[in-house]
Amino acid sequence: MSEYIIKNGHVFDPVQGIKGDKKDIAIKDGKIVDKVGSGAKVIDAAGKTVMAGAVEIHAHIAGPKVNLGRIYRPEDKLFSCTPTKGMERMGGGASIPTTFKTGYEYAKMGYTTAMEAAMPPLFSRHVHEEIRDTPIIDEGAFPVFGNNWFVLEYLKNREIENAAAYIAWLLRVTKGYAVKVVNPGGTEAWAWGLNCLSVNDPVPYFDITPAEIVKGLIEANEYLGLPHSMHIHPNNLGNPGCYETTLDTMRLAEGFKAKNTFGREQVLHLTHTQFHSYKGTNWGDFESGAKEVTDYVNKNKNITIDTGNVTLDETTTMTADGPFEHHLTGLNHLKWANVDVELETAAGVVPYIYSPNISVCAIQWAIGLEIPLMMKDPMRCYITTDHPNAGPFTRYPRVFKWLMSEKARNTLIDSFKHKGKVLSQTSIGSLDREISLYELAQMTRAGPAKSLGLSAVCGGLKPGMDADVAVYNFNPDKPVANPDDIETAFSRCAAVFKSGVQVVSNGDIVSNGHKRTLWVDVKVKENAQVARDISEKFVKYYSMTQNNYEALGHHFVPNPFALEVDATQV
Amino acid sequence: MTKTITDVICPFCGTLCDDLEVVVSDDGKQLLEVYNACVIGTEKFLHSQAKDRVTRPRMHQEDGSWKEVSYDEAVEYTAQMLAKAKKPLMFGWSSTNCEAQSVGNEIAEISKACCDNTAATCHGTTLIAVQDIGLPSCTLGEIKNRADRVIFWGCNPAHAHPRHMSRYSIFPRGFFTGKGQMSRKLIVVDPRCTDTAKMADMHLQVEQGRDYELLDALRVALKGEWLPDVVAGIPAEKIREAADTLKSGRFGIIFFGMGVTQSLSKNHNIDGAIALTKDLNEHTKFSIMPMRGHYNVTGSGEVFAWQFGFPFSVDLTRGFPRYNPGDTSTIDLLTRGELDAMFTIGSDPGAHFPISAVKPIANLPSVCVDPHLTPTTGVSKLHVPVAFNGVETGGNCYRMDNVPIDCRKVVEPPEGMLTDEQFLIKVRDRLKQLKGVA
Amino acid sequence: METVTITMKNLPTLYLEADTISPDAFAGKTAAQIAELPAFEGNVPTTLGAYFTVSGSAGATAAETKIVVKGDVTKVKYLGFKMTAGELVIEGSTDLYVGAWMTGGKILAKGDVAAFAALAMKGGELTVEGNAGNYLGAAYRGDWRGMSGGKIVVKGNAGSDIGMYMTGGEITVGGDVDVHALTHAEGGKLVVKGNAKSKLGGQMVEGTIIVFGSIEVMMPGFKPNGEVELEVEGTKAKFAHFIGDTGERHKKKKGVVQYGNLYKKI
């Protein structure tokens, strides 16, 4: 059955500028087409909302630290596992779902593409095994570069071409998607128990600053013309006053222009912005820096951001910002896991409870909403929870509810024990904006796809694009009786298509489809220097041989989809 | 003529050396020589060439003799056994690859079984401790490049992980450790004078069963608090000296093994060691790492965890995953008489379990998948020999520091032998038919 | 108070998971309906009626329901699982998870109970006339929130790992306890009328342990702190006082460090 017609739905597609018109969407052989024959299967979308499949730009869903989180939190699965049912395999995990459950839960909410936010290159085989075992959704993974010894040495010497050649090699051998930077320099410092808390704080021994690392990686990224921009988790995450470091980081992008053939316009993507928008000097006078940060992003159009919304749940934090996790366990005394990765990066994991009755958590919640409400261009601001750090991705429908209904926000604020402090330390009380469905489509589909360089592939319903379609039981013509209806409607789709295969019907999984692993294949000129540096470091410093590091056979990536980049003519 | 295969991964212990070179005949059917492996690893490869290998499944007869059966008959027996059982256990998994482990998980889910790996009698207690208190750790290359304080607590790598010290922990000249062994101080904690202890700068001969007290004393010493004169047979001054040595380094690592994971306090010993590591991070950089035994027990834990949510002792009998060692763990299931079928693969419980846990296997419908003749195959009803994983078939494995390395096939298995993945796929497909599952 | 009596008539071949034997599950039901409640023997779904005869009828609510369990229940797990109110009397010895995750009500176990009894207890009472196994009143694996309320009384001996990660409530053991009692405790109270083995109060942050008998080996993290006179459950005596675990982290209240307190009768 390869022909479908989704009839009479209210379509929201920013790629074509469709703002709720009743339109039929035709699917044939995996793509959106102009029309199909009379034999096409009809999906009745009357009174429903139709959008392209959503695109998750940043979540921690596959890899060693995710699995370390699963291993060390049996209590995350106590009494909450889901049984084997029909074609769904069993699963569990409230904040760190198992891989089968991850795929099903995303699909049921209408998400069809997801990016694993941080892949330690030495562990690429693990990341890809988990991606392979996550059904339905297309996935890619971002290798981390900001603390990598090769990168630190090349950029210290301003050798952009060599850094670019190394990036191309690493993306190929790990089948990675983009240049991810986490706590630049600070995580290498953490290998000695130290950190870099500002952009000018030099890395021990390597003697390069985070500013130099960030600038160098932006240059290298544009030199290559990659589909996505440098994607950064800045220094000083989570500390009161950190908004200054965030501004310093974003200023490093000034003057750079995006160079690529994928439609991307930004040179820097700032991730989980909520965690980087804190003013104040300590947890007592802690207040929101959302205005300062969004003012800057509003003015500087070569930047995109994602929100990192706090959902007020018990969850698990996990990040390559190793020193931050050590700091967090010092605050809440909960079990701390850490893995330093030779020559490359680190990771830390600590459980966290965002209680609505703790003023700091409630303020964090407010900041997470202020950011998208203050952002003028929804095509440059995407909804995430930095899953699972600020909350599980299964809470996205709740975040949508808060964004789309001022009443829902106010009801929650009224219930806060420290309501007064939340209102005085943030401006959430004065923001009456309600995100429209069209803006929601920009923030969860068209925007992230464009930022990732996937605007020709997904995030929209234009003929020729992949047939990734989500149909929601939400009637835009009817006034919303209860804001909770928004959350319900976006939790379970009436229908979801992935690459033209119906994968969800009435909230149930009906097919696993043929998920793909998205990666970026960059051709560069031969670079003998870099080739020699690589082989030398394997002989001397790595604990694995180069041939084994490069081994990523078919059984790891059974259905690859490569975005080709030719950087040989630069 | 011969050919040399390089970058071969040794499928024996958790050190997972990946620099072996194996010389095979040109037709790929004979394995001739092994370079760079330790004695144990070399034998792992060479013994696959034994002329008297069992190459076909065999069923245990009433009179105690064995009768050869076909793989298809073996598949049928296994699938029927799992389909009928009310509470089967699928145990082992540590000497096979992740691809086979994954098929095993499918089978366990369809048959609503319990599944467990060798961590149940090994580092399962480590995993329990990690669940209670966390795990500050690192990859082995970090030790090679940075570590100047190395502790072997309750383990004897000179015998159990022979190349560990030369590849990672004591001898290598890494980026920041150019003086090799001279850059490092070694402390060994062991009631015995082992070959590893003989190399130590400091050997703490802890009283048996008192590691937990000694770990507590080290934490107390770090905080500068009062100590009794002697703890665990070690004088307080020596404990304070040890604490100072640890604190004064710039990157330390505690490696530990069965001496603490399977002696009196079990998980509490590891919990205490992790707590000590965490405390040391207030003074300098410190990590801790379990010396995993089987070359892919770590992998089994990883695959169980990403598919079911728990790293060992997983109970799927209710159709969803549950976990609680003491209830869902293999020794308890066997000794309490909870099971009505036993499937063993990639491990030898007959050799390693208490006899009270081995006897029930002899009385149950039981299958053992193993290239060798072992005490486990000896008590099972059906023995299914398969190709040697990591020698005659490849597949992904996880090292003791959780780093994944894809093992290589270097030589053909004997004619007509299946790999365990192939056997398991047949069992899965037959089981699906029996259960009427798509 | 209405009473339901269930009597084992048909021993399970393996073990029976009977998590529906609680006042909460029985409330508002007749004997016939109770017999239909689900249970599991391995992976086979079954009913309580396949193993027990059921007589009497339940109260309208859990609080008004009493259950008496007769016969050989040594292979029955989860009696009193998650109960919130009412009463449960177990005439003989039984298996794992008695009163696990209970938040209220009263359980009287006249025989022995095996491991994991009163796991993560939040309230109510568990009285064991025989011996208790390991992990009595402990936290579930990985959870730092263990027993937080309620009262456990064991007339006989208790096993190892009792009260792990305890934050509140009380456990009294008439006989001896095995190793690792109150590890990682952050509150709560343990009274041991008999002897304690080693590893007592290891990694304790806060809480109280009172031992009438001997302690085989003291944890080095317990510092001698003089002697006190205490009245414990009707007995007045002199106790040696120790504070600890000094190797562990401790909070400060008004500038004073809050240690765990260990008292050993002199």
mmCIF file of C-alpha atoms in Angstrom, chain A residues 193-412:
data_model
loop_
_atom_site.group_PDB
_atom_site.id
_atom_site.type_symbol
_atom_site.label_atom_id
_atom_site.label_comp_id
_atom_site.label_asym_id
_atom_site.label_seq_id
_atom_site.Cartn_x
_atom_site.Cartn_y
_atom_site.Cartn_z
ATOM 1 C CA GLY A 193 39.442 17.901 38.007
ATOM 2 C CA LEU A 194 39.356 21.463 36.684
ATOM 3 C CA ASN A 195 37.013 23.459 34.413
ATOM 4 C CA CYS A 196 36.829 26.471 32.089
ATOM 5 C CA LEU A 197 34.064 28.756 33.293
ATOM 6 C CA SER A 198 34.511 31.615 30.843
ATOM 7 C CA VAL A 199 35.390 31.877 27.173
ATOM 8 C CA ASN A 200 38.851 33.198 27.999
ATOM 9 C CA ASP A 201 39.751 30.597 30.611
ATOM 10 C CA PRO A 202 42.650 28.590 29.080
ATOM 11 C CA VAL A 203 42.692 24.792 28.923
ATOM 12 C CA PRO A 204 45.458 23.255 31.069
ATOM 13 C CA TYR A 205 48.483 22.121 29.016
ATOM 14 C CA PHE A 206 46.854 22.742 25.620
ATOM 15 C CA ASP A 207 46.817 26.473 26.421
ATOM 16 C CA ILE A 208 43.941 27.373 24.118
ATOM 17 C CA THR A 209 40.840 29.301 25.202
ATOM 18 C CA PRO A 210 37.214 28.268 24.689
ATOM 19 C CA ALA A 211 36.818 31.371 22.519
ATOM 20 C CA GLU A 212 39.546 30.137 20.190
ATOM 21 C CA ILE A 213 38.002 26.673 20.080
ATOM 22 C CA VAL A 214 34.517 27.988 19.259
ATOM 23 C CA LYS A 215 35.696 30.442 16.626
ATOM 24 C CA GLY A 216 37.951 27.849 15.040
ATOM 25 C CA LEU A 217 35.188 25.281 14.840
ATOM 26 C CA ILE A 218 32.751 27.773 13.304
ATOM 27 C CA GLU A 219 35.400 28.548 10.688
ATOM 28 C CA ALA A 220 36.076 24.893 10.012
ATOM 29 C CA ASN A 221 32.351 24.121 9.813
ATOM 30 C CA GLU A 222 31.822 26.845 7.196
ATOM 31 C CA TYR A 223 35.031 25.918 5.399
ATOM 32 C CA LEU A 224 33.485 22.471 4.855
ATOM 33 C CA GLY A 225 29.952 23.754 4.226
ATOM 34 C CA LEU A 226 28.265 21.162 6.466
ATOM 35 C CA PRO A 227 24.478 20.794 6.527
ATOM 36 C CA HIS A 228 24.236 21.893 10.208
ATOM 37 C CA SER A 229 26.153 24.617 11.961
ATOM 38 C CA MET A 230 28.421 24.248 14.937
ATOM 39 C CA HIS A 231 26.035 23.211 17.750
ATOM 40 C CA ILE A 232 27.130 24.461 21.143
ATOM 41 C CA HIS A 233 26.523 23.901 24.852
ATOM 42 C CA PRO A 234 28.517 26.883 26.186
ATOM 43 C CA ASN A 235 30.783 27.078 29.230
ATOM 44 C CA ASN A 236 29.423 27.860 32.661
ATOM 45 C CA LEU A 237 26.123 26.007 32.268
ATOM 46 C CA GLY A 238 23.639 26.302 35.073
ATOM 47 C CA ASN A 239 25.394 28.858 37.286
ATOM 48 C CA PRO A 240 23.690 32.092 38.356
ATOM 49 C CA GLY A 241 25.153 34.839 36.179
ATOM 50 C CA CYS A 242 25.982 32.454 33.336
ATOM 51 C CA TYR A 243 24.047 34.534 30.807
ATOM 52 C CA GLU A 244 27.190 36.654 30.440
ATOM 53 C CA THR A 245 29.175 33.623 29.273
ATOM 54 C CA THR A 246 26.331 32.842 26.879
ATOM 55 C CA LEU A 247 26.484 36.312 25.368
ATOM 56 C CA ASP A 248 30.280 36.106 25.150
ATOM 57 C CA THR A 249 29.901 32.785 23.345
ATOM 58 C CA MET A 250 27.320 34.053 20.876
ATOM 59 C CA ARG A 251 29.423 37.143 20.110
ATOM 60 C CA LEU A 252 32.086 34.799 18.746
ATOM 61 C CA ALA A 253 29.757 34.161 15.796
ATOM 62 C CA GLU A 254 29.626 37.812 14.794
ATOM 63 C CA GLY A 255 30.787 38.407 11.273
ATOM 64 C CA PHE A 256 30.477 34.764 10.197
ATOM 65 C CA LYS A 257 28.161 33.899 7.316
ATOM 66 C CA ALA A 258 26.718 30.454 6.677
ATOM 67 C CA LYS A 259 28.241 28.721 3.675
ATOM 68 C CA ASN A 260 26.507 25.546 2.455
ATOM 69 C CA THR A 261 24.225 24.060 -0.184
ATOM 70 C CA PHE A 262 21.564 22.833 2.266
ATOM 71 C CA GLY A 263 19.600 26.008 2.954
ATOM 72 C CA ARG A 264 21.080 26.541 6.409
ATOM 73 C CA GLU A 265 21.418 30.205 7.401
ATOM 74 C CA GLN A 266 22.893 30.084 10.893
ATOM 75 C CA VAL A 267 26.553 29.633 11.859
ATOM 76 C CA LEU A 268 25.902 28.811 15.523
ATOM 77 C CA HIS A 269 23.144 26.776 17.168
ATOM 78 C CA LEU A 270 22.856 27.448 20.893
ATOM 79 C CA THR A 271 21.338 24.504 22.649
ATOM 80 C CA HIS A 272 19.146 24.203 25.793
ATOM 81 C CA THR A 273 19.237 27.969 26.117
ATOM 82 C CA GLN A 274 17.230 27.893 29.375
ATOM 83 C CA PHE A 275 20.225 26.470 31.258
ATOM 84 C CA HIS A 276 22.370 29.294 29.891
ATOM 85 C CA SER A 277 20.078 32.229 30.702
ATOM 86 C CA TYR A 278 20.594 32.761 34.409
ATOM 87 C CA LYS A 279 21.189 36.126 36.061
ATOM 88 C CA GLY A 280 21.998 36.807 39.685
ATOM 89 C CA THR A 281 25.031 35.941 41.759
ATOM 90 C CA ASN A 282 23.823 32.988 43.846
ATOM 91 C CA TRP A 283 20.764 30.737 44.303
ATOM 92 C CA GLY A 284 19.224 33.328 46.618
ATOM 93 C CA ASP A 285 19.109 36.253 44.176
ATOM 94 C CA PHE A 286 18.847 33.932 41.150
ATOM 95 C CA GLU A 287 16.787 35.518 38.369
ATOM 96 C CA SER A 288 16.021 35.205 34.688
ATOM 97 C CA GLY A 289 18.427 36.371 31.987
ATOM 98 C CA ALA A 290 16.034 35.317 29.241
ATOM 99 C CA LYS A 291 15.497 38.871 28.049
ATOM 100 C CA GLU A 292 19.211 39.587 27.628
ATOM 101 C CA VAL A 293 19.768 36.361 25.744
ATOM 102 C CA THR A 294 16.712 36.579 23.482
ATOM 103 C CA ASP A 295 17.376 40.261 22.739
ATOM 104 C CA TYR A 296 20.746 39.231 21.376
ATOM 105 C CA VAL A 297 19.401 36.309 19.361
ATOM 106 C CA ASN A 298 16.547 38.403 17.990
ATOM 107 C CA LYS A 299 19.095 40.892 16.631
ATOM 108 C CA ASN A 300 21.651 38.384 15.359
ATOM 109 C CA LYS A 301 20.081 36.346 12.620
ATOM 110 C CA ASN A 302 22.990 33.981 12.105
ATOM 111 C CA ILE A 303 22.049 32.120 15.320
ATOM 112 C CA THR A 304 19.397 29.507 16.067
ATOM 113 C CA ILE A 305 18.490 28.196 19.504
ATOM 114 C CA ASP A 306 16.560 25.441 21.206
ATOM 115 C CA THR A 307 14.816 26.001 24.509
ATOM 116 C CA GLY A 308 15.619 23.218 27.027
ATOM 117 C CA ASN A 309 12.285 23.517 28.861
ATOM 118 C CA VAL A 310 12.046 22.380 32.474
ATOM 119 C CA THR A 311 8.965 20.200 32.902
ATOM 120 C CA LEU A 312 8.929 19.995 36.732
ATOM 121 C CA ASP A 313 9.482 16.239 36.922
ATOM 122 C CA GLU A 314 11.914 13.872 38.607
ATOM 123 C CA THR A 315 14.390 13.231 35.830
ATOM 124 C CA THR A 316 18.037 12.385 35.129
ATOM 125 C CA THR A 317 20.652 14.908 34.033
ATOM 126 C CA MET A 318 23.311 13.661 31.643
ATOM 127 C CA THR A 319 25.803 15.692 29.682
ATOM 128 C CA ALA A 320 29.308 15.781 28.311
ATOM 129 C CA ASP A 321 29.810 18.728 30.678
ATOM 130 C CA GLY A 322 31.528 16.435 33.196
ATOM 131 C CA PRO A 323 32.542 19.150 35.684
ATOM 132 C CA PHE A 324 28.970 20.447 35.827
ATOM 133 C CA GLU A 325 27.686 17.050 36.911
ATOM 134 C CA HIS A 326 30.302 16.852 39.633
ATOM 135 C CA HIS A 327 29.142 20.284 40.782
ATOM 136 C CA LEU A 328 25.509 19.139 40.737
ATOM 137 C CA THR A 329 26.130 16.068 42.864
ATOM 138 C CA GLY A 330 27.822 18.390 45.342
ATOM 139 C CA LEU A 331 24.533 20.311 45.542
ATOM 140 C CA ASN A 332 21.980 17.521 45.707
ATOM 141 C CA HIS A 333 24.148 14.589 46.949
ATOM 142 C CA LEU A 334 22.500 12.163 44.557
ATOM 143 C CA LYS A 335 24.389 9.337 42.876
ATOM 144 C CA TRP A 336 26.978 10.588 40.409
ATOM 145 C CA ALA A 337 28.332 8.692 37.419
ATOM 146 C CA ASN A 338 31.193 10.003 35.310
ATOM 147 C CA VAL A 339 33.196 8.730 32.345
ATOM 148 C CA ASP A 340 36.241 10.565 31.018
ATOM 149 C CA VAL A 341 36.967 9.512 27.441
ATOM 150 C CA GLU A 342 40.596 9.463 26.299
ATOM 151 C CA LEU A 343 41.596 12.272 23.888
ATOM 152 C CA GLU A 344 37.970 13.219 23.312
ATOM 153 C CA THR A 345 35.464 14.183 25.973
ATOM 154 C CA ALA A 346 33.700 13.074 29.159
ATOM 155 C CA ALA A 347 30.169 12.498 30.417
ATOM 156 C CA GLY A 348 28.380 12.802 33.748
ATOM 157 C CA VAL A 349 25.013 11.600 35.019
ATOM 158 C CA VAL A 350 23.103 12.739 38.151
ATOM 159 C CA PRO A 351 19.376 12.365 38.961
ATOM 160 C CA TYR A 352 17.519 15.597 39.592
ATOM 161 C CA ILE A 353 14.089 16.474 40.945
ATOM 162 C CA TYR A 354 12.593 19.715 39.614
ATOM 163 C CA SER A 355 10.061 20.340 42.327
ATOM 164 C CA PRO A 356 7.448 23.027 41.689
ATOM 165 C CA ASN A 357 7.727 23.961 45.355
ATOM 166 C CA ILE A 358 11.374 24.895 45.121
ATOM 167 C CA SER A 359 11.674 28.470 43.894
ATOM 168 C CA VAL A 360 14.813 27.822 41.838
ATOM 169 C CA CYS A 361 13.077 25.032 39.886
ATOM 170 C CA ALA A 362 9.961 27.122 39.311
ATOM 171 C CA ILE A 363 12.110 29.996 38.044
ATOM 172 C CA GLN A 364 13.923 27.592 35.705
ATOM 173 C CA TRP A 365 10.532 26.481 34.400
ATOM 174 C CA ALA A 366 9.560 30.085 33.779
ATOM 175 C CA ILE A 367 12.818 30.894 31.974
ATOM 176 C CA GLY A 368 12.281 27.938 29.659
ATOM 177 C CA LEU A 369 8.963 29.454 28.570
ATOM 178 C CA GLU A 370 10.091 33.086 28.506
ATOM 179 C CA ILE A 371 12.645 32.239 25.848
ATOM 180 C CA PRO A 372 10.283 31.033 23.101
ATOM 181 C CA LEU A 373 7.687 33.628 24.103
ATOM 182 C CA MET A 374 10.270 36.396 23.674
ATOM 183 C CA MET A 375 11.792 35.058 20.464
ATOM 184 C CA LYS A 376 10.471 36.991 17.468
ATOM 185 C CA ASP A 377 11.331 34.446 14.787
ATOM 186 C CA PRO A 378 9.862 30.995 15.466
ATOM 187 C CA MET A 379 11.952 29.643 12.601
ATOM 188 C CA ARG A 380 15.027 30.206 14.758
ATOM 189 C CA CYS A 381 13.728 28.892 18.106
ATOM 190 C CA TYR A 382 12.984 25.184 18.648
ATOM 191 C CA ILE A 383 11.239 23.333 21.476
ATOM 192 C CA THR A 384 13.309 20.796 23.414
ATOM 193 C CA THR A 385 13.746 19.637 26.981
ATOM 194 C CA ASP A 386 17.379 18.633 26.410
ATOM 195 C CA HIS A 387 15.904 15.228 27.204
ATOM 196 C CA PRO A 388 16.251 13.999 29.814
ATOM 197 C CA ASN A 389 18.103 16.900 31.472
ATOM 198 C CA ALA A 390 15.279 19.384 31.932
ATOM 199 C CA GLY A 391 12.552 16.760 31.576
ATOM 200 C CA PRO A 392 11.572 13.681 29.554
ATOM 201 C CA PHE A 393 10.720 14.232 25.856
ATOM 202 C CA THR A 394 7.363 12.603 26.533
ATOM 203 C CA ARG A 395 6.413 15.951 28.147
ATOM 204 C CA TYR A 396 6.573 17.875 24.873
ATOM 205 C CA PRO A 397 2.759 18.015 24.623
ATOM 206 C CA ARG A 398 2.708 19.606 28.076
ATOM 207 C CA VAL A 399 5.260 22.202 26.976
ATOM 208 C CA PHE A 400 3.131 22.926 23.895
ATOM 209 C CA LYS A 401 0.138 23.414 26.196
ATOM 210 C CA TRP A 402 2.036 25.969 28.292
ATOM 211 C CA LEU A 403 3.155 27.833 25.197
ATOM 212 C CA MET A 404 -0.256 27.841 23.562
ATOM 213 C CA SER A 405 -2.328 28.727 26.634
ATOM 214 C CA GLU A 406 -1.655 31.625 28.978
ATOM 215 C CA LYS A 407 -4.391 30.190 31.201
ATOM 216 C CA ALA A 408 -2.448 26.940 31.579
ATOM 217 C CA ARG A 409 0.683 28.843 32.586
ATOM 218 C CA ASN A 410 -1.165 30.989 35.085
ATOM 219 C CA THR A 411 -2.959 28.042 36.653
ATOM 220 C CA LEU A 412 0.398 26.426 37.301
#
